GROMACS .gro file of N, CA and C in nm:
model
  378
    1UNK      N    1  -0.401  -1.318  -3.401
    1UNK     CA    2  -0.449  -1.264  -3.274
    1UNK      C    3  -0.355  -1.325  -3.171
    2UNK      N    4  -0.249  -1.431  -3.148
    2UNK     CA    5  -0.167  -1.512  -3.076
    2UNK      C    6  -0.070  -1.391  -3.051
    3UNK      N    7  -0.028  -1.328  -3.117
    3UNK     CA    8   0.050  -1.239  -3.158
    3UNK      C    9   0.034  -1.121  -3.018
    4UNK      N   10  -0.097  -1.126  -3.057
    4UNK     CA   11  -0.132  -1.023  -2.965
    4UNK      C   12  -0.121  -1.032  -2.799
    5UNK      N   13  -0.170  -1.109  -2.791
    5UNK     CA   14  -0.164  -1.231  -2.604
    5UNK      C   15  -0.062  -1.215  -2.600
    6UNK      N   16   0.024  -1.255  -2.648
    6UNK     CA   17   0.206  -1.261  -2.595
    6UNK      C   18   0.166  -1.103  -2.583
    7UNK      N   19   0.210  -1.078  -2.667
    7UNK     CA   20   0.210  -0.869  -2.614
    7UNK      C   21   0.162  -0.837  -2.457
    8UNK      N   22   0.066  -0.860  -2.471
    8UNK     CA   23  -0.034  -0.818  -2.361
    8UNK      C   24   0.028  -0.906  -2.219
    9UNK      N   25   0.055  -1.034  -2.212
    9UNK     CA   26   0.108  -1.107  -2.116
    9UNK      C   27   0.251  -1.065  -2.100
   10UNK      N   28   0.276  -1.047  -2.200
   10UNK     CA   29   0.474  -1.019  -2.158
   10UNK      C   30   0.449  -0.915  -2.111
   11UNK      N   31   0.354  -0.773  -2.127
   11UNK     CA   32   0.333  -0.629  -2.065
   11UNK      C   33   0.345  -0.673  -1.960
   12UNK      N   34   0.203  -0.731  -1.930
   12UNK     CA   35   0.147  -0.770  -1.760
   12UNK      C   36   0.258  -0.824  -1.723
   13UNK      N   37   0.352  -0.895  -1.717
   13UNK     CA   38   0.428  -0.936  -1.653
   13UNK      C   39   0.569  -0.876  -1.650
   14UNK      N   40   0.572  -0.794  -1.747
   14UNK     CA   41   0.667  -0.650  -1.733
   14UNK      C   42   0.642  -0.581  -1.622
   15UNK      N   43   0.503  -0.509  -1.649
   15UNK     CA   44   0.430  -0.379  -1.581
   15UNK      C   45   0.460  -0.454  -1.400
   16UNK      N   46   0.437  -0.637  -1.327
   16UNK     CA   47   0.416  -0.683  -1.252
   16UNK      C   48   0.543  -0.658  -1.199
   17UNK      N   49   0.658  -0.672  -1.250
   17UNK     CA   50   0.802  -0.719  -1.270
   17UNK      C   51   0.821  -0.590  -1.167
   18UNK      N   52   0.824  -0.510  -1.298
   18UNK     CA   53   0.895  -0.391  -1.172
   18UNK      C   54   0.808  -0.280  -1.108
   19UNK      N   55   0.668  -0.320  -1.089
   19UNK     CA   56   0.588  -0.266  -0.956
   19UNK      C   57   0.672  -0.349  -0.832
   20UNK      N   58   0.732  -0.482  -0.860
   20UNK     CA   59   0.712  -0.556  -0.767
   20UNK      C   60   0.862  -0.504  -0.668
   21UNK      N   61   0.986  -0.480  -0.829
   21UNK     CA   62   1.102  -0.442  -0.736
   21UNK      C   63   1.160  -0.318  -0.685
   22UNK      N   64   1.006  -0.238  -0.685
   22UNK     CA   65   1.038  -0.125  -0.680
   22UNK      C   66   1.039  -0.162  -0.527
   23UNK      N   67   1.128  -0.068  -0.417
   23UNK     CA   68   1.124  -0.074  -0.246
   23UNK      C   69   0.924  -0.018  -0.212
   24UNK      N   70   0.925  -0.103  -0.089
   24UNK     CA   71   0.809   0.007  -0.033
   24UNK      C   72   0.796   0.085   0.054
   25UNK      N   73   0.754   0.195   0.054
   25UNK     CA   74   0.777   0.308   0.192
   25UNK      C   75   0.686   0.267   0.233
   26UNK      N   76   0.702   0.281   0.374
   26UNK     CA   77   0.541   0.308   0.500
   26UNK      C   78   0.551   0.435   0.513
   27UNK      N   79   0.452   0.485   0.542
   27UNK     CA   80   0.428   0.616   0.640
   27UNK      C   81   0.389   0.737   0.503
   28UNK      N   82   0.410   0.798   0.550
   28UNK     CA   83   0.368   0.954   0.393
   28UNK      C   84   0.441   1.039   0.361
   29UNK      N   85   0.448   1.093   0.251
   29UNK     CA   86   0.509   1.190   0.215
   29UNK      C   87   0.442   1.337   0.234
   30UNK      N   88   0.587   1.378   0.291
   30UNK     CA   89   0.532   1.552   0.344
   30UNK      C   90   0.499   1.621   0.208
   31UNK      N   91   0.383   1.671   0.190
   31UNK     CA   92   0.349   1.790   0.054
   31UNK      C   93   0.428   1.918   0.167
   32UNK      N   94   0.496   1.958   0.229
   32UNK     CA   95   0.552   2.093   0.241
   32UNK      C   96   0.658   2.051   0.374
   33UNK      N   97   0.695   2.120   0.450
   33UNK     CA   98   0.809   2.108   0.561
   33UNK      C   99   0.698   2.100   0.634
   34UNK      N  100   0.764   2.028   0.718
   34UNK     CA  101   0.655   1.949   0.852
   34UNK      C  102   0.730   1.896   0.971
   35UNK      N  103   0.680   1.942   1.094
   35UNK     CA  104   0.727   1.940   1.190
   35UNK      C  105   0.684   1.819   1.270
   36UNK      N  106   0.698   1.710   1.307
   36UNK     CA  107   0.634   1.572   1.413
   36UNK      C  108   0.739   1.591   1.575
   37UNK      N  109   0.649   1.537   1.629
   37UNK     CA  110   0.726   1.516   1.763
   37UNK      C  111   0.800   1.407   1.796
   38UNK      N  112   0.903   1.374   1.869
   38UNK     CA  113   0.927   1.240   1.898
   38UNK      C  114   0.944   1.224   2.038
   39UNK      N  115   1.019   1.179   2.086
   39UNK     CA  116   1.026   1.144   2.210
   39UNK      C  117   1.189   1.078   2.219
   40UNK      N  118   1.229   1.069   2.304
   40UNK     CA  119   1.400   1.140   2.304
   40UNK      C  120   1.467   1.028   2.255
   41UNK      N  121   1.402   0.909   2.203
   41UNK     CA  122   1.511   0.798   2.159
   41UNK      C  123   1.487   0.785   1.963
   42UNK      N  124   1.371   0.897   1.979
   42UNK     CA  125   1.372   0.941   1.795
   42UNK      C  126   1.294   0.866   1.722
   43UNK      N  127   1.147   0.869   1.814
   43UNK     CA  128   1.036   0.749   1.782
   43UNK      C  129   0.899   0.869   1.716
   44UNK      N  130   0.783   0.868   1.658
   44UNK     CA  131   0.746   0.942   1.692
   44UNK      C  132   0.653   0.968   1.758
   45UNK      N  133   0.626   1.035   1.857
   45UNK     CA  134   0.435   1.042   1.918
   45UNK      C  135   0.371   1.116   1.890
   46UNK      N  136   0.283   1.161   1.934
   46UNK     CA  137   0.118   1.257   1.914
   46UNK      C  138   0.227   1.411   1.892
   47UNK      N  139   0.184   1.504   1.773
   47UNK     CA  140   0.182   1.619   1.846
   47UNK      C  141   0.177   1.696   1.971
   48UNK      N  142   0.045   1.661   2.045
   48UNK     CA  143   0.004   1.685   2.175
   48UNK      C  144   0.122   1.709   2.256
   49UNK      N  145   0.215   1.610   2.264
   49UNK     CA  146   0.312   1.593   2.336
   49UNK      C  147   0.437   1.685   2.366
   50UNK      N  148   0.458   1.698   2.274
   50UNK     CA  149   0.527   1.860   2.210
   50UNK      C  150   0.457   2.018   2.277
   51UNK      N  151   0.332   1.977   2.209
   51UNK     CA  152   0.261   2.106   2.233
   51UNK      C  153   0.235   2.120   2.400
   52UNK      N  154   0.279   2.047   2.464
   52UNK     CA  155   0.165   1.983   2.641
   52UNK      C  156   0.331   2.068   2.694
   53UNK      N  157   0.438   2.060   2.658
   53UNK     CA  158   0.568   2.089   2.696
   53UNK      C  159   0.625   2.204   2.670
   54UNK      N  160   0.576   2.271   2.558
   54UNK     CA  161   0.597   2.420   2.568
   54UNK      C  162   0.499   2.504   2.642
   55UNK      N  163   0.384   2.483   2.705
   55UNK     CA  164   0.365   2.524   2.799
   55UNK      C  165   0.373   2.544   2.936
   56UNK      N  166   0.434   2.384   2.961
   56UNK     CA  167   0.464   2.373   3.078
   56UNK      C  168   0.536   2.441   3.107
   57UNK      N  169   0.689   2.489   2.990
   57UNK     CA  170   0.808   2.567   3.070
   57UNK      C  171   0.856   2.477   3.174
   58UNK      N  172   0.992   2.482   3.192
   58UNK     CA  173   1.104   2.479   3.284
   58UNK      C  174   1.147   2.351   3.218
   59UNK      N  175   1.309   2.306   3.296
   59UNK     CA  176   1.318   2.221   3.268
   59UNK      C  177   1.376   2.081   3.119
   60UNK      N  178   1.420   1.970   3.136
   60UNK     CA  179   1.486   1.929   2.975
   60UNK      C  180   1.282   1.845   2.948
   61UNK      N  181   1.245   1.865   2.827
   61UNK     CA  182   1.192   1.784   2.812
   61UNK      C  183   1.212   1.638   2.730
   62UNK      N  184   1.129   1.527   2.740
   62UNK     CA  185   1.141   1.438   2.686
   62UNK      C  186   1.097   1.451   2.582
   63UNK      N  187   0.992   1.540   2.518
   63UNK     CA  188   0.990   1.558   2.406
   63UNK      C  189   1.019   1.626   2.284
   64UNK      N  190   1.065   1.606   2.128
   64UNK     CA  191   1.103   1.685   2.126
   64UNK      C  192   1.029   1.707   1.931
   65UNK      N  193   1.079   1.835   1.859
   65UNK     CA  194   0.979   1.873   1.788
   65UNK      C  195   1.139   1.802   1.696
   66UNK      N  196   1.055   1.760   1.565
   66UNK     CA  197   1.107   1.692   1.463
   66UNK      C  198   1.110   1.775   1.270
   67UNK      N  199   1.199   1.790   1.285
   67UNK     CA  200   1.206   1.886   1.089
   67UNK      C  201   1.229   1.758   0.985
   68UNK      N  202   1.131   1.829   0.902
   68UNK     CA  203   1.077   1.724   0.782
   68UNK      C  204   1.122   1.833   0.693
   69UNK      N  205   1.190   1.864   0.558
   69UNK     CA  206   1.132   1.902   0.421
   69UNK      C  207   1.083   1.869   0.373
   70UNK      N  208   1.029   1.939   0.240
   70UNK     CA  209   0.909   1.906   0.149
   70UNK      C  210   0.975   1.736   0.131
   71UNK      N  211   0.866   1.671   0.116
   71UNK     CA  212   0.879   1.522   0.006
   71UNK      C  213   0.966   1.431   0.093
   72UNK      N  214   0.989   1.479   0.226
   72UNK     CA  215   1.034   1.381   0.327
   72UNK      C  216   0.904   1.227   0.357
   73UNK      N  217   0.958   1.144   0.436
   73UNK     CA  218   0.834   1.028   0.508
   73UNK      C  219   0.834   1.094   0.582
   74UNK      N  220   0.735   1.048   0.648
   74UNK     CA  221   0.683   1.084   0.824
   74UNK      C  222   0.619   0.993   0.845
   75UNK      N  223   0.649   0.931   0.905
   75UNK     CA  224   0.647   0.758   0.998
   75UNK      C  225   0.504   0.815   1.016
   76UNK      N  226   0.469   0.671   1.078
   76UNK     CA  227   0.317   0.666   1.148
   76UNK      C  228   0.432   0.700   1.351
   77UNK      N  229   0.330   0.663   1.405
   77UNK     CA  230   0.358   0.718   1.568
   77UNK      C  231   0.429   0.532   1.601
   78UNK      N  232   0.560   0.578   1.685
   78UNK     CA  233   0.586   0.458   1.696
   78UNK      C  234   0.724   0.479   1.679
   79UNK      N  235   0.723   0.487   1.510
   79UNK     CA  236   0.828   0.433   1.453
   79UNK      C  237   0.957   0.543   1.432
   80UNK      N  238   1.075   0.576   1.419
   80UNK     CA  239   1.158   0.596   1.403
   80UNK      C  240   1.124   0.748   1.293
   81UNK      N  241   1.228   0.833   1.309
   81UNK     CA  242   1.212   0.964   1.211
   81UNK      C  243   1.348   0.896   1.207
   82UNK      N  244   1.367   0.971   1.046
   82UNK     CA  245   1.473   1.029   0.982
   82UNK      C  246   1.463   1.119   0.890
   83UNK      N  247   1.576   1.143   0.826
   83UNK     CA  248   1.605   1.195   0.673
   83UNK      C  249   1.537   1.397   0.695
   84UNK      N  250   1.568   1.435   0.794
   84UNK     CA  251   1.547   1.536   0.914
   84UNK      C  252   1.661   1.594   0.989
   85UNK      N  253   1.623   1.704   1.074
   85UNK     CA  254   1.681   1.790   1.193
   85UNK      C  255   1.536   1.802   1.285
   86UNK      N  256   1.675   1.777   1.432
   86UNK     CA  257   1.636   1.821   1.463
   86UNK      C  258   1.599   1.989   1.508
   87UNK      N  259   1.706   2.056   1.448
   87UNK     CA  260   1.725   2.234   1.481
   87UNK      C  261   1.654   2.242   1.268
   88UNK      N  262   1.547   2.364   1.350
   88UNK     CA  263   1.457   2.399   1.267
   88UNK      C  264   1.608   2.507   1.121
   89UNK      N  265   1.590   2.492   1.017
   89UNK     CA  266   1.660   2.560   0.900
   89UNK      C  267   1.594   2.706   0.900
   90UNK      N  268   1.654   2.799   0.925
   90UNK     CA  269   1.640   2.916   0.944
   90UNK      C  270   1.521   2.962   0.790
   91UNK      N  271   1.443   3.067   0.794
   91UNK     CA  272   1.281   3.103   0.730
   91UNK      C  273   1.206   3.007   0.641
   92UNK      N  274   1.261   2.899   0.708
   92UNK     CA  275   1.181   2.859   0.686
   92UNK      C  276   1.039   2.848   0.814
   93UNK      N  277   0.907   2.811   0.682
   93UNK     CA  278   0.805   2.770   0.808
   93UNK      C  279   0.735   2.638   0.831
   94UNK      N  280   0.736   2.601   0.904
   94UNK     CA  281   0.716   2.448   0.901
   94UNK      C  282   0.539   2.438   0.950
   95UNK      N  283   0.478   2.294   0.911
   95UNK     CA  284   0.361   2.304   0.895
   95UNK      C  285   0.363   2.159   1.056
   96UNK      N  286   0.233   2.145   1.004
   96UNK     CA  287   0.233   1.970   1.166
   96UNK      C  288   0.126   1.914   0.995
   97UNK      N  289   0.205   1.756   1.093
   97UNK     CA  290   0.171   1.603   0.999
   97UNK      C  291   0.025   1.679   0.936
   98UNK      N  292  -0.028   1.509   0.876
   98UNK     CA  293  -0.124   1.625   0.758
   98UNK      C  294  -0.240   1.496   0.934
   99UNK      N  295  -0.336   1.529   0.926
   99UNK     CA  296  -0.437   1.383   1.002
   99UNK      C  297  -0.387   1.252   1.010
  100UNK      N  298  -0.441   1.248   0.865
  100UNK     CA  299  -0.386   1.045   0.820
  100UNK      C  300  -0.299   1.008   0.858
  101UNK      N  301  -0.158   1.112   0.895
  101UNK     CA  302  -0.082   0.960   0.873
  101UNK      C  303  -0.063   0.982   1.077
  102UNK      N  304  -0.148   1.013   1.135
  102UNK     CA  305  -0.181   1.065   1.273
  102UNK      C  306  -0.229   0.881   1.324
  103UNK      N  307  -0.114   0.777   1.249
  103UNK     CA  308  -0.155   0.611   1.301
  103UNK      C  309  -0.060   0.547   1.386
  104UNK      N  310  -0.094   0.454   1.425
  104UNK     CA  311   0.090   0.310   1.433
  104UNK      C  312  -0.003   0.236   1.342
  105UNK      N  313   0.095   0.224   1.374
  105UNK     CA  314   0.138   0.068   1.216
  105UNK      C  315   0.039  -0.053   1.342
  106UNK      N  316  -0.064  -0.089   1.214
  106UNK     CA  317  -0.137  -0.240   1.320
  106UNK      C  318  -0.081  -0.364   1.268
  107UNK      N  319  -0.045  -0.486   1.374
  107UNK     CA  320  -0.033  -0.600   1.289
  107UNK      C  321  -0.098  -0.674   1.182
  108UNK      N  322  -0.093  -0.804   1.152
  108UNK     CA  323  -0.146  -0.908   1.056
  108UNK      C  324  -0.307  -0.913   1.154
  109UNK      N  325  -0.427  -0.938   1.090
  109UNK     CA  326  -0.526  -0.927   1.171
  109UNK      C  327  -0.594  -1.052   1.057
  110UNK      N  328  -0.600  -1.153   1.174
  110UNK     CA  329  -0.687  -1.271   1.187
  110UNK      C  330  -0.793  -1.286   1.194
  111UNK      N  331  -0.870  -1.345   1.095
  111UNK     CA  332  -1.033  -1.338   1.096
  111UNK      C  333  -1.127  -1.455   1.035
  112UNK      N  334  -0.996  -1.500   1.079
  112UNK     CA  335  -1.123  -1.740   1.093
  112UNK      C  336  -1.048  -1.716   0.963
  113UNK      N  337  -1.067  -1.839   0.903
  113UNK     CA  338  -1.044  -1.905   0.790
  113UNK      C  339  -1.043  -2.074   0.808
  114UNK      N  340  -1.028  -2.163   0.738
  114UNK     CA  341  -1.080  -2.277   0.725
  114UNK      C  342  -1.055  -2.337   0.837
  115UNK      N  343  -0.861  -2.342   0.863
  115UNK     CA  344  -0.829  -2.310   1.058
  115UNK      C  345  -0.872  -2.545   1.059
  116UNK      N  346  -0.884  -2.538   1.179
  116UNK     CA  347  -0.891  -2.694   1.151
  116UNK      C  348  -1.037  -2.742   1.159
  117UNK      N  349  -1.163  -2.597   1.169
  117UNK     CA  350  -1.320  -2.705   1.099
  117UNK      C  351  -1.323  -2.700   0.951
  118UNK      N  352  -1.193  -2.684   0.882
  118UNK     CA  353  -1.250  -2.703   0.717
  118UNK      C  354  -1.241  -2.913   0.803
  119UNK      N  355  -1.140  -2.950   0.831
  119UNK     CA  356  -1.195  -3.061   0.832
  119UNK      C  357  -1.301  -3.136   0.890
  120UNK      N  358  -1.409  -3.077   0.927
  120UNK     CA  359  -1.541  -3.139   0.951
  120UNK      C  360  -1.623  -3.077   0.912
  121UNK      N  361  -1.621  -2.999   0.750
  121UNK     CA  362  -1.691  -2.979   0.639
  121UNK      C  363  -1.822  -3.055   0.660
  122UNK      N  364  -1.971  -2.970   0.694
  122UNK     CA  365  -2.023  -3.104   0.653
  122UNK      C  366  -2.066  -3.197   0.774
  123UNK      N  367  -2.004  -3.178   0.813
  123UNK     CA  368  -2.028  -3.270   0.931
  123UNK      C  369  -2.013  -3.457   0.943
  124UNK      N  370  -1.944  -3.428   0.830
  124UNK     CA  371  -1.823  -3.587   0.748
  124UNK      C  372  -1.687  -3.534   0.856
  125UNK      N  373  -1.649  -3.636   0.923
  125UNK     CA  374  -1.486  -3.646   1.015
  125UNK      C  375  -1.403  -3.702   0.937
  126UNK      N  376  -1.264  -3.634   0.941
  126UNK     CA  377  -1.168  -3.694   0.822
  126UNK      C  378  -1.106  -3.777   0.860
   0.00000   0.00000   0.00000
């Protein structure tokens, strides 16, 4: 029985090590050619910003369409785009990013915990 336990533990350790060494990508993978809206700094913004400009006409737009190929990373709002181009590839049709990718990156959320109150648990003073 012991050799099986060592093998199982060894396999688990190897799997954990391989999963931890793989770089984590934040964002979504484009399932097809995708257009996302960016500001002039290259940060992703809501697509309606680019659509609104198309209907307004005239003048230089503060927003630009950025074109991503299939399997490219779609960043959350406010994150810098990359891996694509501001120029469309001739002959390709571009869809919009999926609704699930229309989010911003959230910071860590603190919901309490032990903190200072842990010292006086049960009414006793530390």
